[in-house]
Short mmCIF file of C-alpha atoms in Angstrom, two decimals:
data_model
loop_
_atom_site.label_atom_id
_atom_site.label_comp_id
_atom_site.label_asym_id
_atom_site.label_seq_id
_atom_site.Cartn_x
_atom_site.Cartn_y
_atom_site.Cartn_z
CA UNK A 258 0.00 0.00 0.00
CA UNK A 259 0.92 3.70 -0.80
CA UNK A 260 1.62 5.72 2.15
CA UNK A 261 -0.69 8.95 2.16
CA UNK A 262 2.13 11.84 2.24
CA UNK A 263 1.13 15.18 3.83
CA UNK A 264 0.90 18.27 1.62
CA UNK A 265 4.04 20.50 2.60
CA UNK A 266 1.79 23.22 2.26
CA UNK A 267 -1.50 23.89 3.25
CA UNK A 268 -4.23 25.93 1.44
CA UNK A 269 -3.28 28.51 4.50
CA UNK A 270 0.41 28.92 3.50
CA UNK A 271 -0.64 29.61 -0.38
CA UNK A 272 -0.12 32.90 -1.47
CA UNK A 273 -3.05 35.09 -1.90
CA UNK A 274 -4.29 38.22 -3.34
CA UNK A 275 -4.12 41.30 -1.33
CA UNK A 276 -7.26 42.88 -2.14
CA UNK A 277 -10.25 42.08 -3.82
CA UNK A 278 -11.22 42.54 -7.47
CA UNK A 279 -13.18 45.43 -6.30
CA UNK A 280 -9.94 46.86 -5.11
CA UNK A 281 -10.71 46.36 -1.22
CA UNK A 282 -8.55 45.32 1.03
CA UNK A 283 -9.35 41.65 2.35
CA UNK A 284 -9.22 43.05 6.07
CA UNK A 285 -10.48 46.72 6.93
CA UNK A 286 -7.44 46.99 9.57
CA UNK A 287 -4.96 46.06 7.43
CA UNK A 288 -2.77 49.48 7.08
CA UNK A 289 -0.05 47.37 5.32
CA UNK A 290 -2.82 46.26 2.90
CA UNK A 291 -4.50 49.84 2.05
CA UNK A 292 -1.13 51.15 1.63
CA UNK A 293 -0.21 48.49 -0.70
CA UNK A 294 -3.11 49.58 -2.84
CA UNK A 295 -2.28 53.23 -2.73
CA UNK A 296 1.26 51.89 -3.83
CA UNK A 297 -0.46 50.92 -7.42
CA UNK A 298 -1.34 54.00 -8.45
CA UNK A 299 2.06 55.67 -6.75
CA UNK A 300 4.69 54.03 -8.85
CA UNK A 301 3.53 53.02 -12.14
CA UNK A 302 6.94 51.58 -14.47
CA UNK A 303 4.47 49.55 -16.68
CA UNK A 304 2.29 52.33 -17.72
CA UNK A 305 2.68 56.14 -18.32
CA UNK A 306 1.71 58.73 -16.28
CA UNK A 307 -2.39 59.94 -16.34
CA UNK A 308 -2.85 61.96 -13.24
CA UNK A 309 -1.23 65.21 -13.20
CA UNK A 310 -0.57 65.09 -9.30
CA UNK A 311 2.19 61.59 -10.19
CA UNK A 312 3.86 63.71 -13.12
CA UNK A 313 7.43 64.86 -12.75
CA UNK A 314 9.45 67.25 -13.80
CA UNK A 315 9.71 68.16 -17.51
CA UNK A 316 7.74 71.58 -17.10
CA UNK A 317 9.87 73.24 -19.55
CA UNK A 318 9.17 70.52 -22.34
CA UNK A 319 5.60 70.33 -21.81
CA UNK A 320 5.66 74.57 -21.84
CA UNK A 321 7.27 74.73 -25.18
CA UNK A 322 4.70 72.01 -26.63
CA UNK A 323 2.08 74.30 -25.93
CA UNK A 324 3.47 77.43 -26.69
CA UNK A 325 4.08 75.96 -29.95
CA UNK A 326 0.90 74.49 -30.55
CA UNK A 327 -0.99 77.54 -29.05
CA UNK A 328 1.40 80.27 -30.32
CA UNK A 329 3.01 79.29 -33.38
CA UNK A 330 0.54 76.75 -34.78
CA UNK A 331 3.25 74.65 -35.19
CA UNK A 332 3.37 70.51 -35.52
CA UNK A 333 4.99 68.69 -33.14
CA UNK A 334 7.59 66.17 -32.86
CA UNK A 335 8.09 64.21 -29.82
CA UNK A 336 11.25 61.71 -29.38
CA UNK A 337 13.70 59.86 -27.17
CA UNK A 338 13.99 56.37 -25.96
CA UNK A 339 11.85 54.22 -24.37
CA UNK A 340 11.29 54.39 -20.93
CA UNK A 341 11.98 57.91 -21.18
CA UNK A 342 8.32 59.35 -20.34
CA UNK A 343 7.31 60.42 -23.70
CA UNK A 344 3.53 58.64 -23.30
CA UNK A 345 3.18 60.46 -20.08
CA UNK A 346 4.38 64.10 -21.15
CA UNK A 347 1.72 63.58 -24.03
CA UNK A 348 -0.85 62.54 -21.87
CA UNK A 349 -0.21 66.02 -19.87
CA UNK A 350 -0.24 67.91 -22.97
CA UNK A 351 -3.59 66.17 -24.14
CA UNK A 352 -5.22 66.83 -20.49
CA UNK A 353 -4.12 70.72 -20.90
CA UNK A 354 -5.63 70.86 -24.77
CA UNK A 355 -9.04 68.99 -23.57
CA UNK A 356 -9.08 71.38 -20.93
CA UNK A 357 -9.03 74.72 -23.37
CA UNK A 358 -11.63 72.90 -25.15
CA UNK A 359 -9.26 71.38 -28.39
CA UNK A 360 -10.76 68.20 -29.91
CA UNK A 361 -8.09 65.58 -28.82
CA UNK A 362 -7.68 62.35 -30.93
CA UNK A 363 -5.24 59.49 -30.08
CA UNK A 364 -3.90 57.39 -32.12
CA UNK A 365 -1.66 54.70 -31.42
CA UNK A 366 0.20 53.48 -34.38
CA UNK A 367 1.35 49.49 -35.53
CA UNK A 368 3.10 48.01 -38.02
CA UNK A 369 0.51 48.19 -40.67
CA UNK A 370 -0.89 51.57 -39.79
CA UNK A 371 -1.86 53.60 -43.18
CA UNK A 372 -3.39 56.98 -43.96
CA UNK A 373 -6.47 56.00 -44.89
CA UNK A 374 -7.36 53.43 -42.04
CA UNK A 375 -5.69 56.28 -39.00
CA UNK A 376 -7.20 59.24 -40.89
CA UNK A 377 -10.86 58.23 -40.89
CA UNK A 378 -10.72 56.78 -37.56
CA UNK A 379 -9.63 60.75 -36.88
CA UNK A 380 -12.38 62.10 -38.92
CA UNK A 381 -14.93 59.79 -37.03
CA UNK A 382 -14.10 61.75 -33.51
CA UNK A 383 -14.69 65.19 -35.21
CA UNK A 384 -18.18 66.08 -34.83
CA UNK A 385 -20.06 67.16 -37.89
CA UNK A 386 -21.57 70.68 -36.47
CA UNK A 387 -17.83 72.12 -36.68
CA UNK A 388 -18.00 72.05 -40.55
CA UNK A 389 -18.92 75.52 -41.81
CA UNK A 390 -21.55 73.90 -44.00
CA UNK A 391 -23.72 72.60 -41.79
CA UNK A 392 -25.31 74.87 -39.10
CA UNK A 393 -26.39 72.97 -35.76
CA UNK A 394 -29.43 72.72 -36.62
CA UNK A 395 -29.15 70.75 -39.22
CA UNK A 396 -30.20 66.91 -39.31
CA UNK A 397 -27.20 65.42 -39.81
CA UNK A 398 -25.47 67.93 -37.34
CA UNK A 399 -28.50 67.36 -34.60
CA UNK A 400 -27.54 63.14 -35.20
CA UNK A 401 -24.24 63.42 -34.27
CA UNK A 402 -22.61 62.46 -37.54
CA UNK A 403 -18.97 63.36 -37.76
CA UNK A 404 -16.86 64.48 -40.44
CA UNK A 405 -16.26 60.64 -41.28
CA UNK A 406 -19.53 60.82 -42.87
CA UNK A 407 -17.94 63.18 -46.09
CA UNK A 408 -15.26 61.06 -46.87
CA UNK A 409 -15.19 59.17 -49.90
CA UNK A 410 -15.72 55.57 -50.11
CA UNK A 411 -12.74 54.79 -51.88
CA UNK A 412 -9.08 55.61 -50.42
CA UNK A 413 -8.19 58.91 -48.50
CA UNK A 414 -5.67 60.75 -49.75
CA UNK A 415 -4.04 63.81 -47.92
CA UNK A 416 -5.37 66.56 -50.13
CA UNK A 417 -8.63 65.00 -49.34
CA UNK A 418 -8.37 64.96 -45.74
CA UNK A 419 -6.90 68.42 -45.81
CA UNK A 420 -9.67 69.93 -47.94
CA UNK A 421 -12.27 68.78 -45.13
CA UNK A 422 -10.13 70.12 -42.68
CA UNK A 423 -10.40 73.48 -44.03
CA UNK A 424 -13.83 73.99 -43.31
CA UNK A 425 -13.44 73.24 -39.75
CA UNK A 426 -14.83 76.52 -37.25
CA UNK A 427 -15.67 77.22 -34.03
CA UNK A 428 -13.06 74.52 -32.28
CA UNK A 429 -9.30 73.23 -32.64
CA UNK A 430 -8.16 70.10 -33.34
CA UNK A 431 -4.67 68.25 -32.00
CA UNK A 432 -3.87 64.47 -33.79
CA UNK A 433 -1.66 62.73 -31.63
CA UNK A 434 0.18 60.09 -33.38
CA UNK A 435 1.94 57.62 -30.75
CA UNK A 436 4.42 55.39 -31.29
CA UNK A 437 4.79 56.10 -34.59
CA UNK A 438 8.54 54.62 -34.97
CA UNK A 439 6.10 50.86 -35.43
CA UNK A 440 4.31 52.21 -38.43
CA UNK A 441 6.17 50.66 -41.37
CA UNK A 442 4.10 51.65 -44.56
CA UNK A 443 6.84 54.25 -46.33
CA UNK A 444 3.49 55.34 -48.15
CA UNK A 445 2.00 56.26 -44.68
CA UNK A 446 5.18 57.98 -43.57
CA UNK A 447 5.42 60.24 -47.24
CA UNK A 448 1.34 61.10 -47.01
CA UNK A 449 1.59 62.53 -43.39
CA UNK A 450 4.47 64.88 -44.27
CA UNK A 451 1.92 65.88 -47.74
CA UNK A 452 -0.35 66.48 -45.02
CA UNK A 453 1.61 68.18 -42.59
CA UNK A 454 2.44 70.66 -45.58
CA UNK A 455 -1.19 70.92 -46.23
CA UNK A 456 -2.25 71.97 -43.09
CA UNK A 457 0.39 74.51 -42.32
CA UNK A 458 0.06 76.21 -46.09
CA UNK A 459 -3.91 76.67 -45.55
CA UNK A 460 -3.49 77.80 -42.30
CA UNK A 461 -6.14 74.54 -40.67
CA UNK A 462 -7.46 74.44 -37.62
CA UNK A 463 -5.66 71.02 -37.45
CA UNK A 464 -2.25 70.25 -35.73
CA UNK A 465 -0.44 66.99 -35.48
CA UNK A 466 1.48 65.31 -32.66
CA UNK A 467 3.98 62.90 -33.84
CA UNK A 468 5.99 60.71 -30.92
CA UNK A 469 8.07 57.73 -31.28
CA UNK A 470 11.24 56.30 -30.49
CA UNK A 471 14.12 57.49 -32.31
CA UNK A 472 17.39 59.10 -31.48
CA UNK A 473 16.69 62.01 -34.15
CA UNK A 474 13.92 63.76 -36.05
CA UNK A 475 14.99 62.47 -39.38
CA UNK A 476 15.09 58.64 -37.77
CA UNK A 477 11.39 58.87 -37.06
CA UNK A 478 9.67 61.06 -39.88
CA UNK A 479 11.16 60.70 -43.16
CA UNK A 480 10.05 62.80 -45.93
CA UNK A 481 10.96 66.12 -43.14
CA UNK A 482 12.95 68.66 -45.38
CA UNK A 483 9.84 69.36 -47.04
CA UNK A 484 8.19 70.29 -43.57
CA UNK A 485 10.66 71.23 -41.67
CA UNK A 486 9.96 74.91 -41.14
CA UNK A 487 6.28 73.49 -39.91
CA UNK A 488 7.58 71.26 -37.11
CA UNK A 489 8.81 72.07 -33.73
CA UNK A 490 11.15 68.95 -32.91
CA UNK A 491 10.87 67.91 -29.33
CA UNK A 492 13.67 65.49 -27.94
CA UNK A 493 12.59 64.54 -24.60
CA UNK A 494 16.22 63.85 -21.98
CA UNK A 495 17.26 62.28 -19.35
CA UNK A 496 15.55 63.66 -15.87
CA UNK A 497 17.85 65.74 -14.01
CA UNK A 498 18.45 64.60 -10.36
CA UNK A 499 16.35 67.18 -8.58
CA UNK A 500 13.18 65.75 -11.05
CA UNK A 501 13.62 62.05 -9.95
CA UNK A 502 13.63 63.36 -6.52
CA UNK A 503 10.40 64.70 -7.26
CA UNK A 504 9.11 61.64 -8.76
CA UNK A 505 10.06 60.08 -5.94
CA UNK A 506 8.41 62.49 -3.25
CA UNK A 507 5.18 61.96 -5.68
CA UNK A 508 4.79 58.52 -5.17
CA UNK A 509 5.54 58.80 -0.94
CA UNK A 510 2.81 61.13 -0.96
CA UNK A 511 0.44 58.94 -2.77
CA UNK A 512 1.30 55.74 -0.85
CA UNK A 513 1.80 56.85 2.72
CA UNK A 514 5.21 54.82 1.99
CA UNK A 515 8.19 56.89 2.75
CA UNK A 516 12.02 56.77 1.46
CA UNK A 517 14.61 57.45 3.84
CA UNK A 518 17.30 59.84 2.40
CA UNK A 519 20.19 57.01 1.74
CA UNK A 520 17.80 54.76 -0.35
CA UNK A 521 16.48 57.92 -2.04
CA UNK A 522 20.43 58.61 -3.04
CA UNK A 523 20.81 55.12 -4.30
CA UNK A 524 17.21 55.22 -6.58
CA UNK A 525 18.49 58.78 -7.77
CA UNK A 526 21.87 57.40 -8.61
CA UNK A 527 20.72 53.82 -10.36
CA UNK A 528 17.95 55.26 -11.92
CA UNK A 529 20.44 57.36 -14.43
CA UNK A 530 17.93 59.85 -15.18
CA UNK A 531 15.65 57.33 -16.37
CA UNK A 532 12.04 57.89 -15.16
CA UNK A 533 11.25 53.99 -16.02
CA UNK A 534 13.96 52.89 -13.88
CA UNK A 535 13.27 55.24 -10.94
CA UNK A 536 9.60 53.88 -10.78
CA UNK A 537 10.68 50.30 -11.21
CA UNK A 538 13.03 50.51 -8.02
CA UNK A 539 10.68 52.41 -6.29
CA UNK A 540 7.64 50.30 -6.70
CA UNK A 541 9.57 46.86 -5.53
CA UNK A 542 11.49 48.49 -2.66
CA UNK A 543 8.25 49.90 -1.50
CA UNK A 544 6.71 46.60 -1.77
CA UNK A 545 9.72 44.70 -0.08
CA UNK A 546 9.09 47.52 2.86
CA UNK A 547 5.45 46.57 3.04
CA UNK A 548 5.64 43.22 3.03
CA UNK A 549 8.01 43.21 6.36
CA UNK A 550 5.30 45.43 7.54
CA UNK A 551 6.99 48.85 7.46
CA UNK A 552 6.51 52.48 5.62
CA UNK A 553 9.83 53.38 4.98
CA UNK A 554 12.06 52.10 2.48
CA UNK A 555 15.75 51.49 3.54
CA UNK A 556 18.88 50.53 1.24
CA UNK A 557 18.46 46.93 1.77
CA UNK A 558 14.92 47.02 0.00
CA UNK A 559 16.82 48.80 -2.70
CA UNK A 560 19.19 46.11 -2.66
CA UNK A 561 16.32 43.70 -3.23
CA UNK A 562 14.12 45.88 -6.12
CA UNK A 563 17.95 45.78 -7.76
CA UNK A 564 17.60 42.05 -7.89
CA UNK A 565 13.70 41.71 -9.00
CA UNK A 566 14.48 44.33 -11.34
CA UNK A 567 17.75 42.36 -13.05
CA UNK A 568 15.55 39.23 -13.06
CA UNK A 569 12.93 40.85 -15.00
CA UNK A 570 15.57 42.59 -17.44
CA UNK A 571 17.13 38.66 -17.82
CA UNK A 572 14.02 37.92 -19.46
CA UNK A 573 13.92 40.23 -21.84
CA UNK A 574 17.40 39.75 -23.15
CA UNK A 575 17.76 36.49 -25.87
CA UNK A 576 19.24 33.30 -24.50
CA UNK A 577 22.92 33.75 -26.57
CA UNK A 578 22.95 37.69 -25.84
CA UNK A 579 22.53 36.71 -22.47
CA UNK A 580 25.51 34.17 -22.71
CA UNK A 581 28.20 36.90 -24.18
CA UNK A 582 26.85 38.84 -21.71
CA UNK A 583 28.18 36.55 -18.90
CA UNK A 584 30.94 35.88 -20.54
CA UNK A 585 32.00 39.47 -20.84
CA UNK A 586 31.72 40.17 -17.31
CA UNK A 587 33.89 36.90 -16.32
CA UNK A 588 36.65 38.49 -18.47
CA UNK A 589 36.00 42.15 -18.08
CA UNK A 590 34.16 42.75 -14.82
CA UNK A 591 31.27 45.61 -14.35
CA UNK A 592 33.60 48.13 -13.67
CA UNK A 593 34.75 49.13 -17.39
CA UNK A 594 31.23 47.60 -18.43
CA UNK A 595 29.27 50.20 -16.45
CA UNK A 596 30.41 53.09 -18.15
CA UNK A 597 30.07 51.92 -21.54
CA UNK A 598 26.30 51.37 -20.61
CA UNK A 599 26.09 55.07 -18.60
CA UNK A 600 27.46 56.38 -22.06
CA UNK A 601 24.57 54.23 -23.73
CA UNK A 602 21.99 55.33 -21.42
CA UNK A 603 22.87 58.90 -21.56
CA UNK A 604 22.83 59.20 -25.62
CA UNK A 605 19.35 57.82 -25.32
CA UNK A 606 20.95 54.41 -26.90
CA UNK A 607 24.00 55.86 -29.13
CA UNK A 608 27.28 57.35 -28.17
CA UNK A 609 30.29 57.57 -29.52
CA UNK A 610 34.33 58.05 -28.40
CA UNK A 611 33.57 61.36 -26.93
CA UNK A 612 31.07 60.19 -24.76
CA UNK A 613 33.42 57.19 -23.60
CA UNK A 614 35.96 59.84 -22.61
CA UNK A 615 32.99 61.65 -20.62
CA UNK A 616 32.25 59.04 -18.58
CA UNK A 617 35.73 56.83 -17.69
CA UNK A 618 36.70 60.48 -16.64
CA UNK A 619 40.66 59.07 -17.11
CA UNK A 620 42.48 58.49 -20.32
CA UNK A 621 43.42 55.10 -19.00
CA UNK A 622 39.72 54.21 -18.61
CA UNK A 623 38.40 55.38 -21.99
CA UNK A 624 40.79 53.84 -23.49
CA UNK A 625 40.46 50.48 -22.18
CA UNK A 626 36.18 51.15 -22.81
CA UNK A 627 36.97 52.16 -26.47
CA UNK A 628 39.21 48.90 -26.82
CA UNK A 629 36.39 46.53 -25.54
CA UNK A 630 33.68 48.64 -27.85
CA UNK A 631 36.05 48.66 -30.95
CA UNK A 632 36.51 44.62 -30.77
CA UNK A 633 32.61 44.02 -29.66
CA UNK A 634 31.52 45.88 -32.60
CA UNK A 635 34.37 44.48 -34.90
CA UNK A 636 32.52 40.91 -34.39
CA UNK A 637 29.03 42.29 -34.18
CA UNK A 638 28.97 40.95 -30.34
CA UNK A 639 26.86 43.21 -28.41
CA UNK A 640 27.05 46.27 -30.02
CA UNK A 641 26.62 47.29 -33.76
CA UNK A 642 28.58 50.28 -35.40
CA UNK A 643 27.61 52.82 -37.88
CA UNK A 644 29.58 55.74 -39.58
CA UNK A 645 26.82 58.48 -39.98
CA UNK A 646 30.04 60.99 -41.89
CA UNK A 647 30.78 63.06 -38.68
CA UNK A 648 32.28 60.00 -36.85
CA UNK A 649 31.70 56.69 -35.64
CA UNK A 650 28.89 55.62 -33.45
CA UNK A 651 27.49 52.76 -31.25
CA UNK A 652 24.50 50.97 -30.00
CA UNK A 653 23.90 47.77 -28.30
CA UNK A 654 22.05 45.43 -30.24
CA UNK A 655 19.84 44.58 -27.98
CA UNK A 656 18.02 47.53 -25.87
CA UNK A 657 18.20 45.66 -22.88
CA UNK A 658 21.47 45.52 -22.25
CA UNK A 659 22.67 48.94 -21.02
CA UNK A 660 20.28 48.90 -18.01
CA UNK A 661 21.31 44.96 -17.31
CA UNK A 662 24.87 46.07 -17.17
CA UNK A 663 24.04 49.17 -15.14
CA UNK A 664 21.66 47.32 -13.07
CA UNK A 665 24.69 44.86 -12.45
CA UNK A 666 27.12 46.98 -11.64
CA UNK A 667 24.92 48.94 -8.92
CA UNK A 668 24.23 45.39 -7.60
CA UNK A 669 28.13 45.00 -6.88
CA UNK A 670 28.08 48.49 -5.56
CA UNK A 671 25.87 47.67 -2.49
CA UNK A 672 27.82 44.34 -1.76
CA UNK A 673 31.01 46.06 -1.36
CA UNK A 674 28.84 48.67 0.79
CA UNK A 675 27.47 45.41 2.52
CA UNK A 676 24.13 46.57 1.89
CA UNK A 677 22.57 42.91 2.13
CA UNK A 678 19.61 42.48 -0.31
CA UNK A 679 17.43 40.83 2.18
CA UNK A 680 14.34 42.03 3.75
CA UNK A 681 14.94 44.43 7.01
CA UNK A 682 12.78 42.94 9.72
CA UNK A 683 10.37 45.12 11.55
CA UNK A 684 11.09 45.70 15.21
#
């Protein structure tokens, strides 16, 4: 006979959900619990920023968008990396052109976007009783049609578009194009910059918002010489210290959770004037803190949102990257490593010699960094090469990688500081 064996855990010792699908806490007295739950809406790495009270910094950036807009009647541009906050500072600038009463429509673009499919999905938001030739009164006006309803059934073309826009009074309209570094139709790409030039030479009540990911304006819009003088080119940087600090102070003031000054210095410091990164840390550390029943986060719960956070990186980099990866850092350490990726992170994914020399801060250094670059992207290990005729520049293959190796070498910083990644029990 087959001995029974006992479970080694019982349906008690499972791990459960905090709250309820409702978003209640299970237990009303559970101040851990509701502060966990605050904590969601405090640090948010995995989506951009909606409320205005959680954004950070940038004030300048989103200013000039709307000057421009407002002001100049300008297009606009929006670029940088990812991670970099460029959803979230268009989300502000929507919320402040809703708010003066613009007609707002969002797009988000794919790999098979085209002009015809994005453009009447546009014309479909924009009510019919702003066309000069129908009064409000009218029947179709009264219905609620929208300008969709003039389009031809057969393919939209710019000039098309543009002629309906013309006749647009009594109301603004912004087009916010995200992400549109995805949309690979070249046809799409050459009709928006037709329509760009459209728009500005009739003087439309119509502006676009272009954003993507790109480490130029010519990378993301092609076609641009034509337009140039009717675009306002928006690269969105790094965060300066004092504006992760204030990301930082956002989310304690959401979640009742607060960060003690030394593991604020060490979230300011990883983070590398990424937004992404800061949240990331934040939002595990926070949770480490929580789950050992405190409201403050200490270095050790850095320690440990280092290690979550490097865990969920691994996954994103491919199995042999990940091998040369190891490899490297057997042979070369994370020393030399480091500031190849802080040159990477701060050229928003390029950089070149100069930048090496910035960062190793000693000839010796940069030297040895431009020697491990030089033979990487000699074998196409890593990181890829290009000459664009003022010099040559880098990029690691794989996006990933620059925060891995940053993330890594941070990790070896707080074991030499014998900051142990474990939980802090509560007293």
């Amino acid at each position: 006979m087959f001995q029974q064996v006992a479970p080694s855990n019982s349906s008690a010792d499972l791990p459960r959900f905090s709250a309820s699908a409702a978003d209640q806490p299970n237990r009303r007295d559970d101040r851990f619990g509701a502060a966990r739950m605050k904590l969601r809406n405090a640090y948010t790495p995995s989506q951009p920023v909606f409320d205005r009270r959680m954004f950070a910094g940038r004030l300048g950036v989103l200013k000039a968008a709307i000057r421009s807009i407002e002001d100049q009647r300008l297009h606009l541009v929006i670029y940088g990396e990812r991670g970099i906050g460029k959803t979230s500072l268009l989300h502000m600038l929507t919320s402040a052109a809703r708010e003066a009463r613009y007609i707002v429509v969002y797009s988000s673009c794919g790999a098979a976007s085209n002009f015809d499919e994005t453009f009447r999905a546009v014309a479909a938001d924009i009510p019919l009783l702003f066309h000069s030739d129908y009064a409000p009164t009218t029947a179709e006006a009264e219905t609620g049609t929208s300008l969709a309803s003039l389009l031809p059934s057969r393919k939209v073309l710019p000039r098309q578009f543009g002629d309906l826009c013309t006749k647009l009074t009594g109301t603004r309209v912004l087009i916010v194009l995200d992400e549109f570094d995805r949309a690979e139709n070249i046809e799409f790409r050459r009709d928006l910059a037709e329509l760009i030039k459209i728009l500005s030479d009739r003087s439309v009540r119509v502006q676009l918002v272009i954003a993507g990911v790109a480490a130029d304006l010519a990378e993301l819009v092609e076609h641009i010489p034509s337009v140039r003088r009717n675009i306002l080119a928006i690269p969105v940087p790094l965060m300066s210290v004092d504006e992760i600090g204030e990301l930082v102070a956002n989310g304690e003031r959401t979640s009742g959770v607060t960060v003690t000054p030394a593991a604020r210095d060490h979230i300011v410091s990883i983070s590398a004037g990424s937004p992404y990164i800061a949240s990331l840390l934040c939002h595990h550390a926070a949770l480490d803190a929580i789950d050992d029943q405190r409201l403050d986060v200490v270095p050790a719960d850095v320690a440990s949102a280092l290690e979550q956070a490097l865990s969920e990186l691994g996954t994103r980099i491919s199995k042999n990257t990940m091998g040369q990866v190891r490899r490297l850092v057997n042979e070369s350490g994370t020393d030399l490593l480091s500031l190849i990726a802080s040159a990477s992170l701060a050229g928003g994914g390029e950089f070149d010699a100069a930048m090496l020399d910035a960062k190793a801060g000693t000839a010796t250094k940069a030297a040895r960094c431009k020697s491990i670059v030089g033979e990487l992207a000699s074998q196409q290990i890593l990181i890829s090469e290009r000459d664009d005729g003022f010099g040559k520049r880098y990029a690691f293959i794989e996006d990933a990688v620059p925060s891995y190796l940053w993330f890594l070498a941070a990790q070896q910083t707080f074991r030499e500081e014998d900051v142990a990644p474990q939980r802090v029990r509560a007293r």
